[in-house]
Amino acid sequence: MADLISVFFDGKPYAVPADLTIMTAMEHAGFRLVRGCGCRHGFCGACGTIYRIKGDNKVYFALACQQQVRADMYVATLPFFPLNRREYKLEELTAEHTVMMRLHPEIFACIACGSCTKSCARGLDVMQYIAYAKRNDLSACAKESFDCVACGICSARCPSNISHPLVGLLARRLKGKYLTPAAAHNKNHVEEINDGQYEKSLIELTQLSQAEIAALYDTREIEG
């Protein structure tokens, strides 16, 4: 049994093992998590969390499935934050210079306070990718926002009411559709599959034992 520490969930004290994440500590304390628990691996952004440590005035931000509990931690979960979604059809958009201005005009009200970057649970420079979006540098915005999991904490902290995750998502979608060169080898490979070039190999694979398949996997050629 790990050492027990005192933490506070919804203002109530609980004694939990010190080696748990916030999420597993809440379950240890008897909480039944049916929302805001998502993938549990830091990818879905469903478990945005705000916490403070007793005696420390700083507000901390994390994903509950990733952050280990600390002694005298006061936790408030933010399992969902209502972002201001825009409706659009990607096929009807282009990567022209006014696209961000039309769909996310609020980014031009950014006061560069840095609250979004300071609150990012993934440590992203959110303010920087919003700056790229204002310049319509979609490639840079897409790259800087690539690891965003849309937990919404940055938007909850923004005095200009910017929906940062949706700005990054739009940039990544536009970059993927219009600015990224087509992968010719993928297109050729799909055509080979449709032509039936791999049907014989697939039939042969279905006739192998699990050990034989494992051996093929272990000795496969790995691209550098």
Tab-separated table of N, CA, C and O in Angstrom, residues 100-172:
chain	number	residue	atom	x	y	z
A	100	MET	N	-9.666	32.950	-41.658
A	100	MET	CA	-9.701	33.045	-40.197
A	100	MET	C	-10.521	34.252	-39.744
A	100	MET	O	-11.242	34.195	-38.747
A	101	MET	N	-10.399	35.340	-40.475
A	101	MET	CA	-11.145	36.543	-40.122
A	101	MET	C	-12.648	36.303	-40.218
A	101	MET	O	-13.430	36.800	-39.402
A	102	ARG	N	-13.068	35.520	-41.194
A	102	ARG	CA	-14.492	35.266	-41.379
A	102	ARG	C	-15.034	34.289	-40.337
A	102	ARG	O	-16.133	34.469	-39.818
A	103	LEU	N	-14.272	33.246	-40.017
A	103	LEU	CA	-14.779	32.200	-39.135
A	103	LEU	C	-14.434	32.421	-37.667
A	103	LEU	O	-15.180	31.992	-36.779
A	104	HIS	N	-13.299	33.058	-37.406
A	104	HIS	CA	-12.893	33.280	-36.014
A	104	HIS	C	-12.413	34.724	-35.829
A	104	HIS	O	-11.252	34.972	-35.475
A	105	PRO	N	-13.313	35.699	-36.019
A	105	PRO	CA	-12.906	37.105	-35.882
A	105	PRO	C	-12.461	37.460	-34.468
A	105	PRO	O	-11.749	38.442	-34.266
A	106	GLU	N	-12.848	36.644	-33.482
A	106	GLU	CA	-12.493	36.963	-32.093
A	106	GLU	C	-10.988	36.908	-31.837
A	106	GLU	O	-10.498	37.485	-30.856
A	107	ILE	N	-10.241	36.224	-32.704
A	107	ILE	CA	-8.796	36.136	-32.462
A	107	ILE	C	-8.119	37.503	-32.585
A	107	ILE	O	-7.051	37.725	-32.017
A	108	PHE	N	-8.776	38.423	-33.297
A	108	PHE	CA	-8.182	39.756	-33.463
A	108	PHE	C	-8.444	40.653	-32.252
A	108	PHE	O	-7.968	41.776	-32.204
A	109	ALA	N	-9.188	40.110	-31.287
A	109	ALA	CA	-9.371	40.821	-30.019
A	109	ALA	C	-8.377	40.336	-28.965
A	109	ALA	O	-8.425	40.779	-27.821
A	110	CYS	N	-7.485	39.442	-29.358
A	110	CYS	CA	-6.468	38.919	-28.428
A	110	CYS	C	-5.629	40.070	-27.874
A	110	CYS	O	-5.136	40.921	-28.624
A	111	ILE	N	-5.462	40.092	-26.555
A	111	ILE	CA	-4.675	41.154	-25.922
A	111	ILE	C	-3.289	40.657	-25.518
A	111	ILE	O	-2.570	41.329	-24.785
A	112	ALA	N	-2.924	39.466	-25.991
A	112	ALA	CA	-1.591	38.897	-25.735
A	112	ALA	C	-1.268	38.829	-24.243
A	112	ALA	O	-0.147	39.098	-23.819
A	113	CYS	N	-2.268	38.438	-23.443
A	113	CYS	CA	-2.049	38.334	-21.994
A	113	CYS	C	-1.300	37.069	-21.614
A	113	CYS	O	-0.737	36.988	-20.520
A	114	GLY	N	-1.330	36.075	-22.495
A	114	GLY	CA	-0.608	34.837	-22.234
A	114	GLY	C	-1.342	33.851	-21.347
A	114	GLY	O	-0.796	32.792	-21.018
A	115	SER	N	-2.590	34.158	-20.959
A	115	SER	CA	-3.332	33.247	-20.079
A	115	SER	C	-3.543	31.880	-20.720
A	115	SER	O	-3.510	30.847	-20.042
A	116	CYS	N	-3.743	31.865	-22.033
A	116	CYS	CA	-3.975	30.600	-22.733
A	116	CYS	C	-2.747	29.705	-22.661
A	116	CYS	O	-2.837	28.508	-22.372
A	117	THR	N	-1.585	30.274	-22.907
A	117	THR	CA	-0.351	29.504	-22.861
A	117	THR	C	-0.051	29.037	-21.441
A	117	THR	O	0.345	27.881	-21.221
A	118	LYS	N	-0.247	29.907	-20.474
A	118	LYS	CA	0.038	29.558	-19.074
A	118	LYS	C	-0.874	28.444	-18.571
A	118	LYS	O	-0.488	27.682	-17.683
A	119	SER	N	-2.071	28.343	-19.126
A	119	SER	CA	-3.031	27.360	-18.629
A	119	SER	C	-3.046	26.064	-19.423
A	119	SER	O	-3.762	25.126	-19.047
A	120	CYS	N	-2.280	25.976	-20.502
A	120	CYS	CA	-2.329	24.777	-21.351
A	120	CYS	C	-1.816	23.549	-20.613
A	120	CYS	O	-0.670	23.519	-20.150
A	121	ALA	N	-2.652	22.525	-20.511
A	121	ALA	CA	-2.281	21.298	-19.811
A	121	ALA	C	-1.222	20.501	-20.567
A	121	ALA	O	-0.580	19.626	-19.995
A	122	ARG	N	-1.032	20.802	-21.850
A	122	ARG	CA	-0.024	20.105	-22.652
A	122	ARG	C	1.234	20.932	-22.853
A	122	ARG	O	2.163	20.506	-23.548
A	123	GLY	N	1.275	22.136	-22.288
A	123	GLY	CA	2.458	22.975	-22.390
A	123	GLY	C	2.653	23.600	-23.756
A	123	GLY	O	3.778	23.950	-24.127
A	124	LEU	N	1.577	23.790	-24.511
A	124	LEU	CA	1.685	24.382	-25.842
A	124	LEU	C	1.747	25.911	-25.755
A	124	LEU	O	1.221	26.513	-24.820
A	125	ASP	N	2.380	26.513	-26.743
A	125	ASP	CA	2.412	27.971	-26.830
A	125	ASP	C	1.162	28.411	-27.578
A	125	ASP	O	1.201	28.737	-28.768
A	126	VAL	N	0.049	28.417	-26.879
A	126	VAL	CA	-1.249	28.676	-27.495
A	126	VAL	C	-1.310	30.093	-28.071
A	126	VAL	O	-1.817	30.302	-29.184
A	127	MET	N	-0.807	31.056	-27.318
A	127	MET	CA	-0.847	32.441	-27.794
A	127	MET	C	-0.088	32.582	-29.114
A	127	MET	O	-0.487	33.357	-29.990
A	128	GLN	N	0.974	31.807	-29.271
A	128	GLN	CA	1.751	31.882	-30.506
A	128	GLN	C	0.974	31.338	-31.689
A	128	GLN	O	0.982	31.919	-32.776
A	129	TYR	N	0.253	30.235	-31.495
A	129	TYR	CA	-0.471	29.721	-32.667
A	129	TYR	C	-1.677	30.590	-33.005
A	129	TYR	O	-2.112	30.640	-34.162
A	130	ILE	N	-2.215	31.311	-32.022
A	130	ILE	CA	-3.252	32.293	-32.335
A	130	ILE	C	-2.645	33.450	-33.126
A	130	ILE	O	-3.257	33.973	-34.063
A	131	ALA	N	-1.421	33.845	-32.783
A	131	ALA	CA	-0.727	34.897	-33.538
A	131	ALA	C	-0.502	34.462	-34.981
A	131	ALA	O	-0.659	35.253	-35.920
A	132	TYR	N	-0.134	33.186	-35.179
A	132	TYR	CA	0.025	32.671	-36.544
A	132	TYR	C	-1.307	32.716	-37.293
A	132	TYR	O	-1.359	33.055	-38.478
A	133	ALA	N	-2.396	32.374	-36.594
A	133	ALA	CA	-3.721	32.389	-37.225
A	133	ALA	C	-4.102	33.796	-37.647
A	133	ALA	O	-4.689	34.004	-38.712
A	134	LYS	N	-3.760	34.797	-36.834
A	134	LYS	CA	-4.071	36.194	-37.169
A	134	LYS	C	-3.342	36.614	-38.441
A	134	LYS	O	-3.846	37.430	-39.221
A	135	ARG	N	-2.143	36.046	-38.654
A	135	ARG	CA	-1.390	36.351	-39.882
A	135	ARG	C	-1.762	35.413	-41.017
A	135	ARG	O	-1.177	35.494	-42.101
A	136	ASN	N	-2.711	34.519	-40.749
A	136	ASN	CA	-3.138	33.498	-41.708
A	136	ASN	C	-1.995	32.592	-42.139
A	136	ASN	O	-1.990	32.052	-43.241
A	137	ASP	N	-1.024	32.409	-41.251
A	137	ASP	CA	0.049	31.447	-41.492
A	137	ASP	C	-0.467	30.089	-41.027
A	137	ASP	O	-0.186	29.628	-39.917
A	138	LEU	N	-1.258	29.453	-41.885
A	138	LEU	CA	-1.961	28.237	-41.506
A	138	LEU	C	-1.015	27.081	-41.219
A	138	LEU	O	-1.259	26.275	-40.316
A	139	SER	N	0.076	26.985	-41.962
A	139	SER	CA	1.032	25.895	-41.741
A	139	SER	C	1.667	26.002	-40.368
A	139	SER	O	1.776	25.016	-39.628
A	140	ALA	N	2.084	27.224	-39.989
A	140	ALA	CA	2.706	27.420	-38.682
A	140	ALA	C	1.694	27.206	-37.569
A	140	ALA	O	2.010	26.611	-36.529
A	141	CYS	N	0.478	27.667	-37.760
A	141	CYS	CA	-0.574	27.490	-36.766
A	141	CYS	C	-0.887	26.004	-36.583
A	141	CYS	O	-1.046	25.524	-35.452
A	142	ALA	N	-0.952	25.277	-37.684
A	142	ALA	CA	-1.232	23.841	-37.624
A	142	ALA	C	-0.128	23.100	-36.875
A	142	ALA	O	-0.387	22.225	-36.045
A	143	LYS	N	1.113	23.465	-37.153
A	143	LYS	CA	2.244	22.799	-36.498
A	143	LYS	C	2.277	23.097	-35.006
A	143	LYS	O	2.478	22.199	-34.177
A	144	GLU	N	2.082	24.373	-34.636
A	144	GLU	CA	2.171	24.774	-33.227
A	144	GLU	C	1.019	24.189	-32.410
A	144	GLU	O	1.168	23.914	-31.222
A	145	SER	N	-0.135	23.976	-33.048
A	145	SER	CA	-1.317	23.480	-32.326
A	145	SER	C	-1.502	21.974	-32.471
A	145	SER	O	-2.507	21.429	-31.984
A	146	PHE	N	-0.561	21.293	-33.091
A	146	PHE	CA	-0.739	19.893	-33.472
A	146	PHE	C	-1.092	18.999	-32.284
A	146	PHE	O	-1.904	18.083	-32.393
A	147	ASP	N	-0.486	19.237	-31.121
A	147	ASP	CA	-0.696	18.365	-29.964
A	147	ASP	C	-1.856	18.806	-29.075
A	147	ASP	O	-2.040	18.271	-27.979
A	148	CYS	N	-2.650	19.770	-29.528
A	148	CYS	CA	-3.810	20.218	-28.751
A	148	CYS	C	-4.822	19.085	-28.634
A	148	CYS	O	-5.136	18.415	-29.620
A	149	VAL	N	-5.345	18.877	-27.424
A	149	VAL	CA	-6.362	17.840	-27.208
A	149	VAL	C	-7.732	18.453	-26.917
A	149	VAL	O	-8.662	17.758	-26.510
A	150	ALA	N	-7.857	19.765	-27.098
A	150	ALA	CA	-9.143	20.472	-26.987
A	150	ALA	C	-9.812	20.286	-25.627
A	150	ALA	O	-11.026	20.088	-25.538
A	151	CYS	N	-9.020	20.379	-24.557
A	151	CYS	CA	-9.606	20.276	-23.217
A	151	CYS	C	-10.404	21.526	-22.867
A	151	CYS	O	-11.279	21.490	-22.005
A	152	GLY	N	-10.098	22.667	-23.501
A	152	GLY	CA	-10.874	23.881	-23.312
A	152	GLY	C	-10.424	24.779	-22.184
A	152	GLY	O	-11.008	25.846	-21.967
A	153	ILE	N	-9.376	24.390	-21.451
A	153	ILE	CA	-8.928	25.214	-20.322
A	153	ILE	C	-8.462	26.585	-20.804
A	153	ILE	O	-8.751	27.611	-20.182
A	154	CYS	N	-7.755	26.618	-21.920
A	154	CYS	CA	-7.270	27.896	-22.441
A	154	CYS	C	-8.428	28.845	-22.733
A	154	CYS	O	-8.374	30.042	-22.422
A	155	SER	N	-9.495	28.320	-23.312
A	155	SER	CA	-10.655	29.150	-23.641
A	155	SER	C	-11.382	29.617	-22.385
A	155	SER	O	-11.934	30.718	-22.346
A	156	ALA	N	-11.382	28.778	-21.368
A	156	ALA	CA	-12.021	29.152	-20.110
A	156	ALA	C	-11.303	30.313	-19.442
A	156	ALA	O	-11.902	31.077	-18.687
A	157	ARG	N	-10.013	30.465	-19.736
A	157	ARG	CA	-9.204	31.504	-19.112
A	157	ARG	C	-9.076	32.763	-19.962
A	157	ARG	O	-8.541	33.765	-19.522
A	158	CYS	N	-9.595	32.731	-21.184
A	158	CYS	CA	-9.350	33.815	-22.141
A	158	CYS	C	-10.296	34.995	-21.937
A	158	CYS	O	-11.524	34.837	-22.012
A	159	PRO	N	-9.777	36.209	-21.714
A	159	PRO	CA	-10.649	37.382	-21.552
A	159	PRO	C	-11.257	37.851	-22.868
A	159	PRO	O	-12.187	38.667	-22.863
A	160	SER	N	-10.734	37.347	-24.006
A	160	SER	CA	-11.255	37.760	-25.313
A	160	SER	C	-12.213	36.730	-25.906
A	160	SER	O	-12.624	36.861	-27.062
A	161	ASN	N	-12.538	35.701	-25.122
A	161	ASN	CA	-13.515	34.678	-25.540
A	161	ASN	C	-13.117	33.961	-26.826
A	161	ASN	O	-13.954	33.667	-27.685
A	162	ILE	N	-11.841	33.669	-26.966
A	162	ILE	CA	-11.346	32.940	-28.136
A	162	ILE	C	-11.518	31.442	-27.910
A	162	ILE	O	-11.250	30.942	-26.818
A	163	SER	N	-11.958	30.736	-28.931
A	163	SER	CA	-12.042	29.272	-28.878
A	163	SER	C	-10.783	28.696	-29.520
A	163	SER	O	-10.797	28.203	-30.654
A	164	HIS	N	-9.702	28.769	-28.779
A	164	HIS	CA	-8.377	28.408	-29.314
A	164	HIS	C	-8.320	27.023	-29.975
A	164	HIS	O	-7.759	26.896	-31.077
A	165	PRO	N	-8.855	25.968	-29.343
A	165	PRO	CA	-8.750	24.644	-29.979
A	165	PRO	C	-9.399	24.588	-31.356
A	165	PRO	O	-8.902	23.889	-32.251
A	166	LEU	N	-10.497	25.338	-31.542
A	166	LEU	CA	-11.177	25.313	-32.835
A	166	LEU	C	-10.411	26.083	-33.898
A	166	LEU	O	-10.462	25.746	-35.083
A	167	VAL	N	-9.674	27.117	-33.479
A	167	VAL	CA	-8.815	27.854	-34.414
A	167	VAL	C	-7.712	26.931	-34.926
A	167	VAL	O	-7.442	26.841	-36.127
A	168	GLY	N	-7.071	26.219	-33.994
A	168	GLY	CA	-6.021	25.284	-34.385
A	168	GLY	C	-6.550	24.164	-35.258
A	168	GLY	O	-5.901	23.752	-36.222
A	169	LEU	N	-7.741	23.665	-34.923
A	169	LEU	CA	-8.341	22.586	-35.709
A	169	LEU	C	-8.614	23.033	-37.134
A	169	LEU	O	-8.341	22.297	-38.093
A	170	LEU	N	-9.148	24.239	-37.305
A	170	LEU	CA	-9.411	24.752	-38.647
A	170	LEU	C	-8.113	24.885	-39.439
A	170	LEU	O	-8.059	24.516	-40.624
A	171	ALA	N	-7.072	25.379	-38.793
A	171	ALA	CA	-5.779	25.515	-39.478
A	171	ALA	C	-5.257	24.156	-39.922
A	171	ALA	O	-4.753	24.011	-41.048
A	172	ARG	N	-5.373	23.155	-39.069
A	172	ARG	CA	-4.873	21.819	-39.429
A	172	ARG	C	-5.691	21.201	-40.563
A	172	ARG	O	-5.149	20.524	-41.447
